[in-house]
């Protein structure tokens, strides 16, 4: 009787969207799943039992991957201008791969079609290029003319003030455009790395980077993290960006000398990280909207502070991509706490 493991591997073999090819010790193709047959445009009945070199002589990268030894990875061009990442692995045995596989010394090759992922990445680059090109020229022109005004006559105090405002606003505009493009692509599913990450290291880096701003306003940042910190899988640069945005906000919307506290610990199979401040707080009816793109609480104090209303949207998009969550609790006038959760590795 088939074990549950055998049933599961047979199901995976048949229905996975990744192509799987198994060769015996003489480089003869002994198994291929439907995904591999579709990717390579070859019917299993025409291919099984044939030598790799006769089947794939016109596909040198694939042939090399199938016939070389050791664990190897190659970029494999497929028919119809598609692209796959191929991973080859040695020493297939009967137990691991089913009764048809070779008794030892064979090879297992996995093909992962990355055409759409690569197209997305190249479209992102084109879009970034187009937007930054189309917008950066007018922004540079505004910046340039703001510099020129002062050279064509003496400005009075008010005029100087206005020119400074023009310069600051155009810098902000440039930052905003870049952040918006970045957010668009995070939300669109741009590829992110997935490596073991220790949140306490990211928190320390963020606190170190923001400490000059904290010191300038005499705000202390207390950090307490569980030791050792359980690992999460994710993109360290993006997770750091999310934490940075929360701590940056805590500083920005805090009053001088009002402390900030950051905690990170394991809670029921996930990591929970909280960033708490005793700043201006957020009215309860606004809590549902602060994660919206470009939204800022309509408050005189917020309006007078720099910001574009994207930091929380970006943090939320990053957490979502990692299978995590983010939410806010606040008492208006007393402070806010942002709570993010991430699944454990
Ligand atoms: P930004 O801070 O650039 O305006 P965010 O998306 O980071 O954009 O935040 C959106 C809005 O949420 C802010 O404009 C502010 O009104 C509110 N907010 C965020 N963090 C805090 C905080 N720690 N305390 C008070 N208000 C906050």
mmCIF file of C-alpha atoms and ligand atoms in Angstrom:
data_model
loop_
_atom_site.group_PDB
_atom_site.id
_atom_site.type_symbol
_atom_site.label_atom_id
_atom_site.label_comp_id
_atom_site.label_asym_id
_atom_site.label_seq_id
_atom_site.Cartn_x
_atom_site.Cartn_y
_atom_site.Cartn_z
ATOM 1 C CA UNK A 1 0.000 0.000 0.000
ATOM 2 C CA UNK A 2 1.255 3.490 -0.857
ATOM 3 C CA UNK A 3 2.359 5.595 2.114
ATOM 4 C CA UNK A 4 0.921 9.060 2.632
ATOM 5 C CA UNK A 5 4.307 10.470 1.648
ATOM 6 C CA UNK A 6 4.263 8.614 -1.663
ATOM 7 C CA UNK A 7 0.718 9.780 -2.400
ATOM 8 C CA UNK A 8 1.688 13.361 -1.572
ATOM 9 C CA UNK A 9 4.838 13.293 -3.715
ATOM 10 C CA UNK A 10 2.917 11.738 -6.593
ATOM 11 C CA UNK A 11 0.280 14.489 -6.339
ATOM 12 C CA UNK A 12 2.968 17.164 -6.213
ATOM 13 C CA UNK A 13 4.767 15.590 -9.170
ATOM 14 C CA UNK A 14 1.606 15.606 -11.263
ATOM 15 C CA UNK A 15 0.093 18.958 -10.327
ATOM 16 C CA UNK A 16 2.953 21.322 -9.477
ATOM 17 C CA UNK A 17 3.495 24.180 -11.913
ATOM 18 C CA UNK A 18 7.263 23.539 -11.737
ATOM 19 C CA UNK A 19 8.692 21.131 -14.275
ATOM 20 C CA UNK A 20 10.335 17.979 -12.885
ATOM 21 C CA UNK A 21 12.647 15.733 -14.936
ATOM 22 C CA UNK A 22 14.316 12.567 -13.636
ATOM 23 C CA UNK A 23 17.228 10.885 -15.422
ATOM 24 C CA UNK A 24 18.956 7.615 -14.670
ATOM 25 C CA UNK A 25 22.734 7.154 -14.272
ATOM 26 C CA UNK A 26 23.120 6.934 -18.090
ATOM 27 C CA UNK A 27 21.381 10.303 -18.647
ATOM 28 C CA UNK A 28 18.248 8.623 -19.976
ATOM 29 C CA UNK A 29 15.022 10.454 -19.189
ATOM 30 C CA UNK A 30 12.937 8.157 -16.959
ATOM 31 C CA UNK A 31 10.232 10.495 -15.686
ATOM 32 C CA UNK A 32 8.848 13.898 -16.518
ATOM 33 C CA UNK A 33 5.799 15.611 -15.093
ATOM 34 C CA UNK A 34 3.074 17.380 -17.130
ATOM 35 C CA UNK A 35 4.487 20.822 -16.273
ATOM 36 C CA UNK A 36 7.904 19.881 -17.702
ATOM 37 C CA UNK A 37 6.260 18.417 -20.823
ATOM 38 C CA UNK A 38 4.319 21.674 -21.347
ATOM 39 C CA UNK A 39 7.362 23.877 -20.716
ATOM 40 C CA UNK A 40 9.607 21.928 -23.097
ATOM 41 C CA UNK A 41 6.901 21.256 -25.714
ATOM 42 C CA UNK A 42 7.498 17.523 -25.717
ATOM 43 C CA UNK A 43 5.036 14.690 -25.146
ATOM 44 C CA UNK A 44 6.197 12.242 -22.420
ATOM 45 C CA UNK A 45 5.542 9.228 -24.698
ATOM 46 C CA UNK A 46 8.021 10.652 -27.267
ATOM 47 C CA UNK A 47 10.688 11.541 -24.709
ATOM 48 C CA UNK A 48 10.767 8.896 -21.968
ATOM 49 C CA UNK A 49 13.463 6.266 -22.401
ATOM 50 C CA UNK A 50 15.578 8.544 -24.621
ATOM 51 C CA UNK A 51 19.024 9.936 -23.911
ATOM 52 C CA UNK A 52 19.180 13.614 -22.871
ATOM 53 C CA UNK A 53 21.714 14.437 -25.597
ATOM 54 C CA UNK A 54 19.366 13.231 -28.335
ATOM 55 C CA UNK A 55 16.348 15.006 -26.846
ATOM 56 C CA UNK A 56 17.879 18.375 -26.033
ATOM 57 C CA UNK A 57 20.828 18.761 -28.408
ATOM 58 C CA UNK A 58 19.470 22.156 -29.509
ATOM 59 C CA UNK A 59 19.145 23.379 -25.929
ATOM 60 C CA UNK A 60 22.734 23.485 -24.603
ATOM 61 C CA UNK A 61 21.919 25.059 -21.212
ATOM 62 C CA UNK A 62 19.262 22.458 -20.457
ATOM 63 C CA UNK A 63 21.442 19.629 -21.708
ATOM 64 C CA UNK A 64 24.308 20.783 -19.479
ATOM 65 C CA UNK A 65 22.004 20.979 -16.457
ATOM 66 C CA UNK A 66 20.658 17.486 -17.108
ATOM 67 C CA UNK A 67 24.036 15.832 -17.636
ATOM 68 C CA UNK A 68 26.445 17.646 -15.290
ATOM 69 C CA UNK A 69 26.901 16.518 -11.696
ATOM 70 C CA UNK A 70 26.434 18.112 -8.264
ATOM 71 C CA UNK A 71 23.832 20.644 -7.174
ATOM 72 C CA UNK A 72 23.775 23.259 -9.948
ATOM 73 C CA UNK A 73 21.578 26.156 -11.003
ATOM 74 C CA UNK A 74 21.265 27.526 -14.528
ATOM 75 C CA UNK A 75 19.172 29.954 -16.507
ATOM 76 C CA UNK A 76 17.342 27.888 -19.101
ATOM 77 C CA UNK A 77 15.831 29.439 -22.256
ATOM 78 C CA UNK A 78 12.541 27.684 -23.068
ATOM 79 C CA UNK A 79 10.484 27.590 -26.282
ATOM 80 C CA UNK A 80 8.248 30.650 -26.939
ATOM 81 C CA UNK A 81 10.887 33.006 -25.545
ATOM 82 C CA UNK A 82 10.171 31.869 -21.996
ATOM 83 C CA UNK A 83 12.832 31.608 -19.302
ATOM 84 C CA UNK A 84 13.228 29.168 -16.417
ATOM 85 C CA UNK A 85 15.576 28.779 -13.525
ATOM 86 C CA UNK A 86 16.741 25.166 -13.482
ATOM 87 C CA UNK A 87 18.073 23.399 -10.403
ATOM 88 C CA UNK A 88 19.822 20.057 -10.836
ATOM 89 C CA UNK A 89 20.436 17.556 -8.070
ATOM 90 C CA UNK A 90 22.367 14.254 -8.072
ATOM 91 C CA UNK A 91 21.828 10.852 -6.584
ATOM 92 C CA UNK A 92 18.199 10.180 -7.131
ATOM 93 C CA UNK A 93 17.196 6.866 -5.613
ATOM 94 C CA UNK A 94 14.135 4.689 -5.900
ATOM 95 C CA UNK A 95 12.742 5.576 -2.483
ATOM 96 C CA UNK A 96 12.768 9.329 -3.047
ATOM 97 C CA UNK A 97 11.407 9.537 -6.527
ATOM 98 C CA UNK A 98 9.187 6.559 -7.098
ATOM 99 C CA UNK A 99 9.522 3.113 -8.593
ATOM 100 C CA UNK A 100 10.386 4.286 -12.117
ATOM 101 C CA UNK A 101 13.475 6.183 -11.085
ATOM 102 C CA UNK A 102 16.963 4.795 -11.341
ATOM 103 C CA UNK A 103 18.359 2.856 -8.421
ATOM 104 C CA UNK A 104 21.119 5.455 -7.824
ATOM 105 C CA UNK A 105 23.475 7.857 -9.578
ATOM 106 C CA UNK A 106 20.674 9.555 -11.498
ATOM 107 C CA UNK A 107 19.668 13.180 -11.578
ATOM 108 C CA UNK A 108 16.627 15.237 -10.646
ATOM 109 C CA UNK A 109 16.041 18.559 -12.369
ATOM 110 C CA UNK A 110 13.505 21.168 -11.361
ATOM 111 C CA UNK A 111 12.456 23.918 -13.783
ATOM 112 C CA UNK A 112 10.813 27.064 -12.471
ATOM 113 C CA UNK A 113 9.295 29.355 -15.104
ATOM 114 C CA UNK A 114 10.275 32.934 -14.201
ATOM 115 C CA UNK A 115 9.146 34.665 -17.403
ATOM 116 C CA UNK A 116 6.385 36.752 -15.761
ATOM 117 C CA UNK A 117 8.588 37.658 -12.805
ATOM 118 C CA UNK A 118 11.315 38.877 -15.137
ATOM 119 C CA UNK A 119 8.822 40.779 -17.294
ATOM 120 C CA UNK A 120 7.450 42.498 -14.185
ATOM 121 C CA UNK A 121 10.940 43.497 -13.139
ATOM 122 C CA UNK A 122 11.754 44.892 -16.564
ATOM 123 C CA UNK A 123 8.399 46.741 -16.779
ATOM 124 C CA UNK A 124 9.145 48.227 -13.345
ATOM 125 C CA UNK A 125 12.485 49.486 -14.601
ATOM 126 C CA UNK A 126 10.858 50.987 -17.707
ATOM 127 C CA UNK A 127 8.160 52.676 -15.642
ATOM 128 C CA UNK A 128 10.661 54.054 -13.150
ATOM 129 C CA UNK A 129 12.762 55.305 -16.020
ATOM 130 C CA UNK A 130 9.758 56.948 -17.715
ATOM 131 C CA UNK A 131 8.367 58.585 -14.603
ATOM 132 C CA UNK A 132 11.694 59.731 -13.279
ATOM 133 C CA UNK A 133 12.653 61.027 -16.722
ATOM 134 C CA UNK A 134 9.315 62.769 -17.368
ATOM 135 C CA UNK A 135 9.090 64.310 -13.927
ATOM 136 C CA UNK A 136 12.682 64.895 -13.041
ATOM 137 C CA UNK A 137 13.216 67.325 -15.940
ATOM 138 C CA UNK A 138 10.467 69.743 -14.850
ATOM 139 C CA UNK A 139 11.498 69.336 -11.193
ATOM 140 C CA UNK A 140 15.121 70.142 -12.125
ATOM 141 C CA UNK A 141 13.895 73.153 -14.114
ATOM 142 C CA UNK A 142 12.000 74.467 -11.068
ATOM 143 C CA UNK A 143 15.088 73.939 -8.902
ATOM 144 C CA UNK A 144 17.323 75.626 -11.497
ATOM 145 C CA UNK A 145 15.119 78.694 -11.913
ATOM 146 C CA UNK A 146 14.808 78.996 -8.135
ATOM 147 C CA UNK A 147 18.631 79.263 -8.042
ATOM 148 C CA UNK A 148 18.723 81.733 -10.967
ATOM 149 C CA UNK A 149 16.248 84.232 -9.497
ATOM 150 C CA UNK A 150 18.774 85.301 -6.856
ATOM 151 C CA UNK A 151 21.423 85.962 -9.527
ATOM 152 C CA UNK A 152 19.284 88.484 -11.426
ATOM 153 C CA UNK A 153 18.857 91.076 -8.734
ATOM 154 C CA UNK A 154 18.708 91.371 -4.983
ATOM 155 C CA UNK A 155 15.707 89.695 -3.405
ATOM 156 C CA UNK A 156 13.890 91.189 -0.468
ATOM 157 C CA UNK A 157 13.324 89.053 2.642
ATOM 158 C CA UNK A 158 9.904 87.828 1.543
ATOM 159 C CA UNK A 159 11.110 86.948 -1.946
ATOM 160 C CA UNK A 160 14.035 84.998 -0.445
ATOM 161 C CA UNK A 161 11.598 83.136 1.781
ATOM 162 C CA UNK A 162 9.442 82.190 -1.231
ATOM 163 C CA UNK A 163 12.448 81.004 -3.227
ATOM 164 C CA UNK A 164 13.544 78.816 -0.302
ATOM 165 C CA UNK A 165 10.018 77.363 -0.155
ATOM 166 C CA UNK A 166 10.105 76.600 -3.897
ATOM 167 C CA UNK A 167 13.419 74.807 -3.455
ATOM 168 C CA UNK A 168 12.223 72.775 -0.458
ATOM 169 C CA UNK A 169 8.962 71.861 -2.164
ATOM 170 C CA UNK A 170 10.663 70.657 -5.327
ATOM 171 C CA UNK A 171 12.995 68.443 -3.259
ATOM 172 C CA UNK A 172 9.945 67.023 -1.500
ATOM 173 C CA UNK A 173 8.287 66.429 -4.858
ATOM 174 C CA UNK A 174 11.317 64.504 -6.077
ATOM 175 C CA UNK A 175 11.281 62.295 -2.929
ATOM 176 C CA UNK A 176 7.533 61.785 -3.213
ATOM 177 C CA UNK A 177 7.735 60.632 -6.836
ATOM 178 C CA UNK A 178 10.463 58.129 -5.979
ATOM 179 C CA UNK A 179 8.602 56.754 -2.957
ATOM 180 C CA UNK A 180 5.333 56.457 -4.883
ATOM 181 C CA UNK A 181 6.978 54.493 -7.682
ATOM 182 C CA UNK A 182 8.647 52.216 -5.138
ATOM 183 C CA UNK A 183 5.344 51.639 -3.317
ATOM 184 C CA UNK A 184 3.558 50.840 -6.578
ATOM 185 C CA UNK A 185 6.000 48.067 -7.273
ATOM 186 C CA UNK A 186 5.999 46.590 -3.776
ATOM 187 C CA UNK A 187 2.211 46.415 -4.027
ATOM 188 C CA UNK A 188 2.399 44.969 -7.554
ATOM 189 C CA UNK A 189 4.399 42.041 -6.206
ATOM 190 C CA UNK A 190 7.971 42.882 -7.164
ATOM 191 C CA UNK A 191 10.338 40.097 -6.138
ATOM 192 C CA UNK A 192 11.691 40.315 -2.591
ATOM 193 C CA UNK A 193 14.402 38.266 -0.998
ATOM 194 C CA UNK A 194 13.510 35.674 1.627
ATOM 195 C CA UNK A 195 16.362 35.046 4.041
ATOM 196 C CA UNK A 196 16.484 34.411 7.806
ATOM 197 C CA UNK A 197 16.111 37.754 9.578
ATOM 198 C CA UNK A 198 16.569 38.677 13.220
ATOM 199 C CA UNK A 199 14.335 41.641 13.968
ATOM 200 C CA UNK A 200 16.448 42.871 16.899
ATOM 201 C CA UNK A 201 19.365 43.587 14.557
ATOM 202 C CA UNK A 202 17.100 45.630 12.258
ATOM 203 C CA UNK A 203 15.656 47.525 15.216
ATOM 204 C CA UNK A 204 19.178 48.404 16.488
ATOM 205 C CA UNK A 205 20.167 49.672 13.040
ATOM 206 C CA UNK A 206 17.050 51.846 12.759
ATOM 207 C CA UNK A 207 17.540 53.292 16.265
ATOM 208 C CA UNK A 208 21.204 54.051 15.496
ATOM 209 C CA UNK A 209 20.254 55.824 12.261
ATOM 210 C CA UNK A 210 17.558 57.914 13.941
ATOM 211 C CA UNK A 211 19.449 58.673 17.148
ATOM 212 C CA UNK A 212 20.729 62.123 15.991
ATOM 213 C CA UNK A 213 17.105 63.200 15.430
ATOM 214 C CA UNK A 214 16.067 61.704 18.768
ATOM 215 C CA UNK A 215 18.919 63.408 20.626
ATOM 216 C CA UNK A 216 18.151 66.753 18.993
ATOM 217 C CA UNK A 217 14.661 66.575 20.494
ATOM 218 C CA UNK A 218 15.773 64.917 23.751
ATOM 219 C CA UNK A 219 13.627 61.901 23.056
ATOM 220 C CA UNK A 220 14.887 58.601 24.475
ATOM 221 C CA UNK A 221 14.236 55.364 22.583
ATOM 222 C CA UNK A 222 14.075 52.302 24.868
ATOM 223 C CA UNK A 223 14.401 48.942 23.115
ATOM 224 C CA UNK A 224 13.562 45.597 24.685
ATOM 225 C CA UNK A 225 13.703 42.445 22.599
ATOM 226 C CA UNK A 226 13.375 38.792 23.495
ATOM 227 C CA UNK A 227 16.785 37.042 23.577
ATOM 228 C CA UNK A 228 17.529 35.105 21.565
ATOM 229 C CA UNK A 229 15.206 36.670 19.043
ATOM 230 C CA UNK A 230 13.322 34.036 17.017
ATOM 231 C CA UNK A 231 14.028 34.190 13.307
ATOM 232 C CA UNK A 232 11.573 35.317 10.620
ATOM 233 C CA UNK A 233 12.008 34.810 6.881
ATOM 234 C CA UNK A 234 11.950 37.912 4.745
ATOM 235 C CA UNK A 235 13.626 40.741 2.947
ATOM 236 C CA UNK A 236 15.825 42.496 5.552
ATOM 237 C CA UNK A 237 16.014 45.772 3.615
ATOM 238 C CA UNK A 238 12.222 46.014 3.269
ATOM 239 C CA UNK A 239 11.492 44.943 6.849
ATOM 240 C CA UNK A 240 13.971 47.546 8.062
ATOM 241 C CA UNK A 241 12.202 50.145 5.905
ATOM 242 C CA UNK A 242 8.863 49.282 7.600
ATOM 243 C CA UNK A 243 10.363 49.563 11.110
ATOM 244 C CA UNK A 244 12.181 52.766 10.118
ATOM 245 C CA UNK A 245 8.916 54.362 8.984
ATOM 246 C CA UNK A 246 7.223 53.541 12.318
ATOM 247 C CA UNK A 247 10.088 54.805 14.497
ATOM 248 C CA UNK A 248 10.528 57.876 12.302
ATOM 249 C CA UNK A 249 6.821 58.679 12.717
ATOM 250 C CA UNK A 250 7.026 58.099 16.473
ATOM 251 C CA UNK A 251 9.788 60.716 16.612
ATOM 252 C CA UNK A 252 8.104 63.120 14.217
ATOM 253 C CA UNK A 253 4.732 63.131 15.962
ATOM 254 C CA UNK A 254 6.189 63.167 19.497
ATOM 255 C CA UNK A 255 6.722 66.126 21.722
ATOM 256 C CA UNK A 256 10.268 66.877 22.906
ATOM 257 C CA UNK A 257 11.429 64.814 25.913
ATOM 258 C CA UNK A 258 8.588 62.300 25.504
ATOM 259 C CA UNK A 259 10.095 58.786 25.333
ATOM 260 C CA UNK A 260 9.549 56.108 22.721
ATOM 261 C CA UNK A 261 9.549 52.370 23.506
ATOM 262 C CA UNK A 262 10.115 49.483 21.100
ATOM 263 C CA UNK A 263 9.387 45.874 22.096
ATOM 264 C CA UNK A 264 9.789 42.717 20.035
ATOM 265 C CA UNK A 265 8.926 39.250 21.263
ATOM 266 C CA UNK A 266 7.389 35.950 20.261
ATOM 267 C CA UNK A 267 3.671 35.620 20.799
ATOM 268 C CA UNK A 268 1.667 32.539 19.831
ATOM 269 C CA UNK A 269 3.752 31.481 16.858
ATOM 270 C CA UNK A 270 4.493 34.952 15.558
ATOM 271 C CA UNK A 271 6.794 37.861 16.236
ATOM 272 C CA UNK A 272 5.078 40.905 17.636
ATOM 273 C CA UNK A 273 6.856 44.242 17.471
ATOM 274 C CA UNK A 274 5.396 47.386 19.012
ATOM 275 C CA UNK A 275 6.506 50.987 18.618
ATOM 276 C CA UNK A 276 4.909 53.215 21.260
ATOM 277 C CA UNK A 277 5.151 56.974 21.630
ATOM 278 C CA UNK A 278 3.637 59.604 23.877
ATOM 279 C CA UNK A 279 3.116 62.071 21.090
ATOM 280 C CA UNK A 280 0.164 63.939 19.644
ATOM 281 C CA UNK A 281 -1.923 60.777 19.130
ATOM 282 C CA UNK A 282 -4.480 59.999 16.439
ATOM 283 C CA UNK A 283 -8.257 60.589 16.770
ATOM 284 C CA UNK A 284 -10.117 57.258 16.897
ATOM 285 C CA UNK A 285 -12.128 57.952 13.730
ATOM 286 C CA UNK A 286 -8.882 58.490 11.783
ATOM 287 C CA UNK A 287 -7.293 55.156 12.723
ATOM 288 C CA UNK A 288 -8.921 53.369 9.782
ATOM 289 C CA UNK A 289 -7.527 55.814 7.242
ATOM 290 C CA UNK A 290 -3.927 56.460 8.236
ATOM 291 C CA UNK A 291 -2.723 53.438 6.217
ATOM 292 C CA UNK A 292 -4.297 54.827 3.034
ATOM 293 C CA UNK A 293 -1.974 56.138 0.335
ATOM 294 C CA UNK A 294 -1.193 59.874 0.731
ATOM 295 C CA UNK A 295 -3.482 60.219 3.765
ATOM 296 C CA UNK A 296 -2.452 62.539 6.604
ATOM 297 C CA UNK A 297 -4.590 63.337 9.638
ATOM 298 C CA UNK A 298 -6.158 66.777 9.029
ATOM 299 C CA UNK A 299 -4.546 68.438 12.026
ATOM 300 C CA UNK A 300 -2.670 71.730 12.116
ATOM 301 C CA UNK A 301 0.310 70.101 13.879
ATOM 302 C CA UNK A 302 0.567 67.335 11.249
ATOM 303 C CA UNK A 303 0.306 69.825 8.388
ATOM 304 C CA UNK A 304 3.248 71.775 9.787
ATOM 305 C CA UNK A 305 5.455 68.685 9.835
ATOM 306 C CA UNK A 306 7.156 67.174 6.780
ATOM 307 C CA UNK A 307 5.597 64.052 5.276
ATOM 308 C CA UNK A 308 3.751 62.735 2.264
ATOM 309 C CA UNK A 309 1.355 60.158 3.750
ATOM 310 C CA UNK A 310 3.103 57.149 2.222
ATOM 311 C CA UNK A 311 5.218 55.778 5.102
ATOM 312 C CA UNK A 312 2.434 53.705 6.691
ATOM 313 C CA UNK A 313 1.069 52.537 3.328
ATOM 314 C CA UNK A 314 4.550 51.287 2.466
ATOM 315 C CA UNK A 315 4.966 49.604 5.902
ATOM 316 C CA UNK A 316 1.598 47.878 5.459
ATOM 317 C CA UNK A 317 2.450 46.716 1.912
ATOM 318 C CA UNK A 318 5.784 45.293 3.124
ATOM 319 C CA UNK A 319 4.173 43.481 6.064
ATOM 320 C CA UNK A 320 1.477 42.069 3.800
ATOM 321 C CA UNK A 321 4.086 40.708 1.411
ATOM 322 C CA UNK A 322 5.645 38.918 4.410
ATOM 323 C CA UNK A 323 2.350 37.402 5.584
ATOM 324 C CA UNK A 324 2.262 39.832 8.508
ATOM 325 C CA UNK A 325 -0.062 42.569 9.761
ATOM 326 C CA UNK A 326 0.142 46.119 11.051
ATOM 327 C CA UNK A 327 -2.356 48.125 13.066
ATOM 328 C CA UNK A 328 -2.470 51.188 15.291
ATOM 329 C CA UNK A 329 -3.915 51.973 18.704
ATOM 330 C CA UNK A 330 -4.017 55.516 19.978
ATOM 331 C CA UNK A 331 -5.429 57.862 22.562
ATOM 332 C CA UNK A 332 -5.714 61.297 21.021
ATOM 333 C CA UNK A 333 -3.429 63.721 22.803
ATOM 334 C CA UNK A 334 -1.653 60.971 24.728
ATOM 335 C CA UNK A 335 0.226 58.850 22.221
ATOM 336 C CA UNK A 336 0.092 56.001 19.733
ATOM 337 C CA UNK A 337 1.235 52.398 19.521
ATOM 338 C CA UNK A 338 1.864 50.652 16.213
ATOM 339 C CA UNK A 339 1.783 46.858 16.402
ATOM 340 C CA UNK A 340 3.234 44.705 13.674
ATOM 341 C CA UNK A 341 3.208 40.922 13.513
ATOM 342 C CA UNK A 342 5.242 38.536 11.372
ATOM 343 C CA UNK A 343 4.957 34.776 11.077
ATOM 344 C CA UNK A 344 7.880 32.826 12.561
ATOM 345 C CA UNK A 345 10.269 31.124 10.152
HETATM 346 P P1 LIG B 1 3.562 60.864 6.865
HETATM 347 O O1 LIG B 1 4.065 60.660 8.251
HETATM 348 O O2 LIG B 1 4.644 61.054 5.879
HETATM 349 O O3 LIG B 1 2.514 61.896 6.775
HETATM 350 P P2 LIG B 1 2.540 58.193 7.121
HETATM 351 O O4 LIG B 1 1.873 57.312 6.107
HETATM 352 O O5 LIG B 1 3.756 57.669 7.760
HETATM 353 O O6 LIG B 1 2.828 59.529 6.383
HETATM 354 O O7 LIG B 1 1.477 58.507 8.234
HETATM 355 C C1 LIG B 1 0.150 58.897 7.859
HETATM 356 C C2 LIG B 1 -0.436 59.802 8.905
HETATM 357 O O8 LIG B 1 -0.688 59.056 10.093
HETATM 358 C C3 LIG B 1 0.482 60.927 9.346
HETATM 359 O O9 LIG B 1 0.390 62.023 8.469
HETATM 360 C C4 LIG B 1 -0.072 61.249 10.720
HETATM 361 O O10 LIG B 1 -1.226 62.054 10.605
HETATM 362 C C5 LIG B 1 -0.489 59.872 11.235
HETATM 363 N N1 LIG B 1 0.542 59.242 12.087
HETATM 364 C C6 LIG B 1 1.395 58.277 11.739
HETATM 365 N N2 LIG B 1 2.175 57.889 12.771
HETATM 366 C C7 LIG B 1 1.784 58.632 13.809
HETATM 367 C C8 LIG B 1 2.208 58.721 15.177
HETATM 368 N N3 LIG B 1 3.165 57.941 15.663
HETATM 369 N N4 LIG B 1 1.568 59.614 15.966
HETATM 370 C C9 LIG B 1 0.587 60.400 15.484
HETATM 371 N N5 LIG B 1 0.147 60.363 14.211
HETATM 372 C C10 LIG B 1 0.743 59.501 13.378
#
